[in-house]
Every structure is written in structure tokens, then in C-alpha cells.
């Protein structure tokens, strides 16, 4: 999920729609409500965010520090006009990238992937659970020593399960990670279909199903 913050509802709604056309869930926040959400949202909601996209508003520097206290997800600032001093100030505040408008959402997603790839080679870049290795930079996972190409939502489910290895996560948590915490247009049960397809593919490659499930307790890897 991509979180978009701007003082203009037209901007947040527009980016939500554009990300949706790329199969990526997005949640839009007005500047006035974003601070409260970051401060009070459960860790499960914060962990569902793949990147934060901040519009051009005065509080960005302070919001950057606030977000960093809860999440290491990429922070990208949108710039209405190019100004060296303001760009340098944003980088000093902890912004990962500054992008001049107009910009296509495909470029934003590519920049998010590039930021996450900076950690390639570090422990943060990948998570290994038995014969499964998932990456935090958008690459497909390696299963039994070979790359397994997965649809984006199945890959995101596997990433989320691996990130929470050793403990169970609920269907609601997975839904938030894949479709966003405010998406009311998708039935929560669609997660069961994605998980079923993912488990079949993993079983075909590994010879066993690495995802365990328990009624009322949820799903887990390495549990």
C-alpha cells in the first residue's frame, strides 16, 4: 500500500486512482489527519505501507521525522517547482527522494523499488525462511534455489508472511497489507483465493506446503 499525503483532496484522490490502475492499493490523507494517523495507527497498519508519497506542504520536514519513528518505508516528496534549497532541506530531514511534478505513477513505483534495492546485500534486503528467500525491493522470491515469478499480490502476501515469520497473522492483516487499510470495494475473502493459489505454487516447487493455517489464529510461515 502507498500512502499519499497532500492538503488537496483532488491530489490524493487522483493518485489513489492512478495507483489503482497499476494494481497497487493506495490510501490518501489530508495533512490535518495524517499526523494523528501515524501517531495512533496499529503497527500492523503501519507495516502494510510500502512507501509514503508526500505532496508539497510546509509540514513535510516534521512529518518525515514522525514517519521515521514508526516506519522505514521509502519517503518520496513531490515538488511543484524545482528549488535547490528546499530539495536539500528535504534530504536533510530524511526524505529518500524528491520528484518534480508531473510524474507518472510507474516512475514513482520504480523509484520506490530503487530505494529499497539500496539495501541489497544487507540483512534488511531479504528474509530467508527455510528454502524460501523473499526480497524487500520488489524482486520475485527465490524458492528452492530458483526464482519463482508471482503476481504482485501473491508476492506481497509471501513477503508479509516471511516478515512475520514465526508468528501467525490474520486474514485482516493480510488484507490491509495487500489492498490497503481503507479499501471498502474489495471483499476480505478475496485474500483466501490469493493464499490458496500461492500455497499451490509453493507446494509444487517444494513438495510440501510451507504455509500453515489455524482457524481463528490465521496464517504463518516458520511457525
Tab-separated table of C-alpha atoms in Angstrom:
chain	number	residue	atom	x	y	z
A	1	UNK	CA	0.000	0.000	0.000
A	2	UNK	CA	1.170	3.518	-0.890
A	3	UNK	CA	0.170	6.333	1.475
A	4	UNK	CA	-0.371	9.695	-0.240
A	5	UNK	CA	-0.430	12.886	1.837
A	6	UNK	CA	-1.485	16.273	0.487
A	7	UNK	CA	-3.593	19.227	1.562
A	8	UNK	CA	-5.690	18.893	-1.600
A	9	UNK	CA	-8.224	16.087	-1.784
A	10	UNK	CA	-8.115	16.273	-5.577
A	11	UNK	CA	-4.447	15.257	-5.453
A	12	UNK	CA	-4.862	12.370	-3.009
A	13	UNK	CA	-7.902	11.021	-4.861
A	14	UNK	CA	-6.104	11.344	-8.183
A	15	UNK	CA	-3.070	9.377	-7.067
A	16	UNK	CA	-5.241	6.724	-5.426
A	17	UNK	CA	-6.973	6.203	-8.765
A	18	UNK	CA	-3.724	6.195	-10.755
A	19	UNK	CA	-2.028	3.700	-8.449
A	20	UNK	CA	-5.150	1.565	-8.649
A	21	UNK	CA	-4.787	1.322	-12.427
A	22	UNK	CA	-1.351	-0.216	-11.814
A	23	UNK	CA	-2.795	-2.770	-9.385
A	24	UNK	CA	-1.340	-1.013	-6.353
A	25	UNK	CA	-3.501	-0.057	-3.381
A	26	UNK	CA	-3.197	3.476	-2.025
A	27	UNK	CA	-4.645	5.438	0.872
A	28	UNK	CA	-4.996	9.220	0.795
A	29	UNK	CA	-4.682	11.514	3.804
A	30	UNK	CA	-5.269	15.200	4.273
A	31	UNK	CA	-2.368	16.905	6.027
A	32	UNK	CA	-4.502	17.648	9.088
A	33	UNK	CA	-5.387	13.983	9.670
A	34	UNK	CA	-2.101	12.345	8.747
A	35	UNK	CA	-0.218	13.180	11.949
A	36	UNK	CA	-2.913	11.629	14.149
A	37	UNK	CA	-2.997	8.504	11.985
A	38	UNK	CA	0.757	7.960	12.115
A	39	UNK	CA	0.836	8.515	15.862
A	40	UNK	CA	-2.088	6.216	16.680
A	41	UNK	CA	-2.279	3.579	13.920
A	42	UNK	CA	-1.549	-0.019	14.990
A	43	UNK	CA	1.824	-1.451	13.986
A	44	UNK	CA	0.040	-3.846	11.627
A	45	UNK	CA	-1.368	-0.908	9.636
A	46	UNK	CA	1.969	0.897	9.538
A	47	UNK	CA	3.780	-2.241	8.388
A	48	UNK	CA	1.343	-2.544	5.468
A	49	UNK	CA	2.724	0.676	3.945
A	50	UNK	CA	5.242	0.123	1.135
A	51	UNK	CA	6.021	3.834	0.667
A	52	UNK	CA	4.898	7.326	1.676
A	53	UNK	CA	4.299	9.943	-1.009
A	54	UNK	CA	4.267	13.470	0.430
A	55	UNK	CA	2.811	16.394	-1.509
A	56	UNK	CA	4.081	19.960	-1.340
A	57	UNK	CA	3.077	21.289	2.088
A	58	UNK	CA	5.025	23.189	4.793
A	59	UNK	CA	4.952	20.431	7.449
A	60	UNK	CA	6.811	17.860	5.370
A	61	UNK	CA	10.055	18.064	7.316
A	62	UNK	CA	8.373	17.417	10.656
A	63	UNK	CA	6.211	14.672	9.155
A	64	UNK	CA	9.303	12.956	7.803
A	65	UNK	CA	10.743	12.626	11.299
A	66	UNK	CA	7.383	11.448	12.591
A	67	UNK	CA	7.103	8.740	9.945
A	68	UNK	CA	10.674	7.610	10.567
A	69	UNK	CA	9.776	6.984	14.207
A	70	UNK	CA	7.283	4.330	13.045
A	71	UNK	CA	8.442	3.052	9.650
A	72	UNK	CA	11.480	2.539	7.409
A	73	UNK	CA	9.386	2.564	4.224
A	74	UNK	CA	10.645	4.832	1.415
A	75	UNK	CA	9.664	8.506	1.708
A	76	UNK	CA	9.228	10.371	-1.571
A	77	UNK	CA	8.428	14.087	-1.769
A	78	UNK	CA	6.625	15.687	-4.708
A	79	UNK	CA	7.937	19.088	-5.784
A	80	UNK	CA	5.672	21.576	-7.534
A	81	UNK	CA	8.727	23.566	-8.661
A	82	UNK	CA	12.458	22.842	-8.627
A	83	UNK	CA	14.273	24.695	-5.839
A	84	UNK	CA	17.723	23.609	-4.698
A	85	UNK	CA	17.466	24.844	-1.105
A	86	UNK	CA	14.120	23.179	-0.422
A	87	UNK	CA	15.344	19.933	-2.023
A	88	UNK	CA	18.454	19.931	0.166
A	89	UNK	CA	16.320	20.641	3.236
A	90	UNK	CA	14.104	17.649	2.412
A	91	UNK	CA	17.064	15.310	2.041
A	92	UNK	CA	18.476	16.622	5.320
A	93	UNK	CA	15.144	15.908	7.005
A	94	UNK	CA	15.280	12.261	5.907
A	95	UNK	CA	13.389	12.207	2.607
A	96	UNK	CA	14.666	9.412	0.340
A	97	UNK	CA	13.847	11.048	-2.979
A	98	UNK	CA	12.399	14.279	-4.393
A	99	UNK	CA	10.411	14.092	-7.628
A	100	UNK	CA	9.282	17.051	-9.719
A	101	UNK	CA	5.701	17.047	-10.969
A	102	UNK	CA	4.252	15.941	-13.276
A	103	UNK	CA	5.408	12.359	-12.757
A	104	UNK	CA	3.852	9.062	-13.816
A	105	UNK	CA	2.983	6.621	-11.043
A	106	UNK	CA	5.067	3.968	-12.827
A	107	UNK	CA	8.112	6.159	-12.260
A	108	UNK	CA	7.191	6.591	-8.597
A	109	UNK	CA	6.910	2.820	-8.185
A	110	UNK	CA	10.253	2.371	-9.953
A	111	UNK	CA	11.851	4.880	-7.582
A	112	UNK	CA	10.365	3.045	-4.588
A	113	UNK	CA	11.947	-0.170	-5.854
A	114	UNK	CA	15.272	1.597	-6.398
A	115	UNK	CA	15.283	2.953	-2.846
A	116	UNK	CA	14.590	-0.490	-1.454
A	117	UNK	CA	17.351	-2.004	-3.580
A	118	UNK	CA	19.903	0.213	-1.851
A	119	UNK	CA	19.822	-2.331	0.938
A	120	UNK	CA	20.662	-5.225	-1.387
A	121	UNK	CA	23.346	-7.327	0.240
A	122	UNK	CA	22.299	-6.345	3.763
A	123	UNK	CA	20.182	-8.405	6.128
A	124	UNK	CA	17.349	-5.931	5.628
A	125	UNK	CA	17.216	-6.639	1.904
A	126	UNK	CA	15.997	-10.208	2.203
A	127	UNK	CA	14.332	-12.660	4.529
A	128	UNK	CA	15.093	-16.367	4.414
A	129	UNK	CA	12.690	-18.962	5.784
A	130	UNK	CA	13.906	-22.495	5.132
A	131	UNK	CA	14.004	-22.852	1.330
A	132	UNK	CA	12.224	-19.549	0.666
A	133	UNK	CA	14.062	-16.258	0.196
A	134	UNK	CA	11.981	-13.081	-0.231
A	135	UNK	CA	13.298	-9.630	-1.071
A	136	UNK	CA	12.218	-6.189	0.106
A	137	UNK	CA	12.929	-4.431	-3.182
A	138	UNK	CA	10.129	-5.784	-5.368
A	139	UNK	CA	12.010	-8.738	-6.833
A	140	UNK	CA	10.307	-12.100	-7.124
A	141	UNK	CA	11.227	-14.603	-4.395
A	142	UNK	CA	13.637	-17.495	-4.715
A	143	UNK	CA	12.098	-20.835	-3.788
A	144	UNK	CA	14.202	-23.996	-3.618
A	145	UNK	CA	17.097	-22.132	-5.199
A	146	UNK	CA	15.256	-20.736	-8.223
A	147	UNK	CA	13.258	-17.577	-8.901
A	148	UNK	CA	9.507	-18.006	-8.649
A	149	UNK	CA	7.576	-15.417	-10.658
A	150	UNK	CA	4.431	-14.420	-8.776
A	151	UNK	CA	1.621	-11.920	-9.361
A	152	UNK	CA	2.144	-8.794	-7.273
A	153	UNK	CA	-0.490	-9.620	-4.643
A	154	UNK	CA	0.715	-13.198	-4.118
A	155	UNK	CA	4.281	-11.926	-3.838
A	156	UNK	CA	3.219	-9.307	-1.298
A	157	UNK	CA	1.431	-11.966	0.780
A	158	UNK	CA	4.569	-14.109	0.812
A	159	UNK	CA	6.690	-11.071	1.777
A	160	UNK	CA	4.324	-10.237	4.616
A	161	UNK	CA	4.255	-13.806	5.916
A	162	UNK	CA	8.049	-14.005	5.761
A	163	UNK	CA	8.441	-10.664	7.534
A	164	UNK	CA	6.260	-12.062	10.319
A	165	UNK	CA	7.887	-15.498	10.316
A	166	UNK	CA	7.388	-17.469	13.481
A	167	UNK	CA	4.013	-15.963	14.283
A	168	UNK	CA	0.551	-16.015	12.794
A	169	UNK	CA	-1.135	-13.138	11.013
A	170	UNK	CA	-4.846	-12.742	10.493
A	171	UNK	CA	-6.727	-12.503	7.239
A	172	UNK	CA	-7.479	-8.867	8.104
A	173	UNK	CA	-3.770	-8.087	8.485
A	174	UNK	CA	-3.019	-9.648	5.110
A	175	UNK	CA	-5.908	-7.761	3.535
A	176	UNK	CA	-4.558	-4.458	4.873
A	177	UNK	CA	-1.095	-5.233	3.524
A	178	UNK	CA	-2.378	-6.104	0.049
A	179	UNK	CA	-5.387	-3.881	-0.534
A	180	UNK	CA	-4.882	-1.055	1.913
A	181	UNK	CA	-6.486	-0.326	5.227
A	182	UNK	CA	-9.376	1.720	3.839
A	183	UNK	CA	-10.413	-0.226	0.742
A	184	UNK	CA	-14.106	-0.998	1.070
A	185	UNK	CA	-14.576	-2.036	-2.548
A	186	UNK	CA	-12.891	-5.444	-2.215
A	187	UNK	CA	-14.239	-8.333	-0.193
A	188	UNK	CA	-11.865	-9.506	2.532
A	189	UNK	CA	-12.420	-13.117	1.492
A	190	UNK	CA	-10.503	-12.477	-1.747
A	191	UNK	CA	-7.366	-12.978	0.368
A	192	UNK	CA	-8.283	-16.647	0.741
A	193	UNK	CA	-8.185	-17.041	-3.040
A	194	UNK	CA	-4.739	-15.407	-3.298
A	195	UNK	CA	-3.369	-17.551	-0.472
A	196	UNK	CA	-4.790	-20.729	-1.993
A	197	UNK	CA	-3.065	-20.025	-5.329
A	198	UNK	CA	0.204	-19.118	-3.586
A	199	UNK	CA	0.201	-22.274	-1.464
A	200	UNK	CA	-0.384	-24.493	-4.521
A	201	UNK	CA	2.582	-22.926	-6.331
A	202	UNK	CA	4.848	-23.273	-3.307
A	203	UNK	CA	3.809	-26.890	-2.809
A	204	UNK	CA	4.526	-27.728	-6.446
A	205	UNK	CA	8.030	-26.258	-6.138
A	206	UNK	CA	8.899	-27.526	-2.641
A	207	UNK	CA	6.937	-30.748	-2.451
A	208	UNK	CA	5.192	-29.531	0.697
A	209	UNK	CA	3.080	-26.579	1.829
A	210	UNK	CA	5.193	-24.173	3.927
A	211	UNK	CA	2.189	-22.043	4.913
A	212	UNK	CA	0.268	-23.287	7.911
A	213	UNK	CA	-3.169	-22.067	8.902
A	214	UNK	CA	-5.308	-22.406	12.001
A	215	UNK	CA	-8.896	-21.362	12.314
A	216	UNK	CA	-9.298	-18.079	14.210
A	217	UNK	CA	-5.489	-17.723	14.538
A	218	UNK	CA	-4.509	-17.038	10.933
A	219	UNK	CA	-1.634	-17.960	8.644
A	220	UNK	CA	2.057	-18.356	9.251
A	221	UNK	CA	5.439	-19.433	7.859
A	222	UNK	CA	8.025	-20.988	10.106
A	223	UNK	CA	5.500	-21.329	12.935
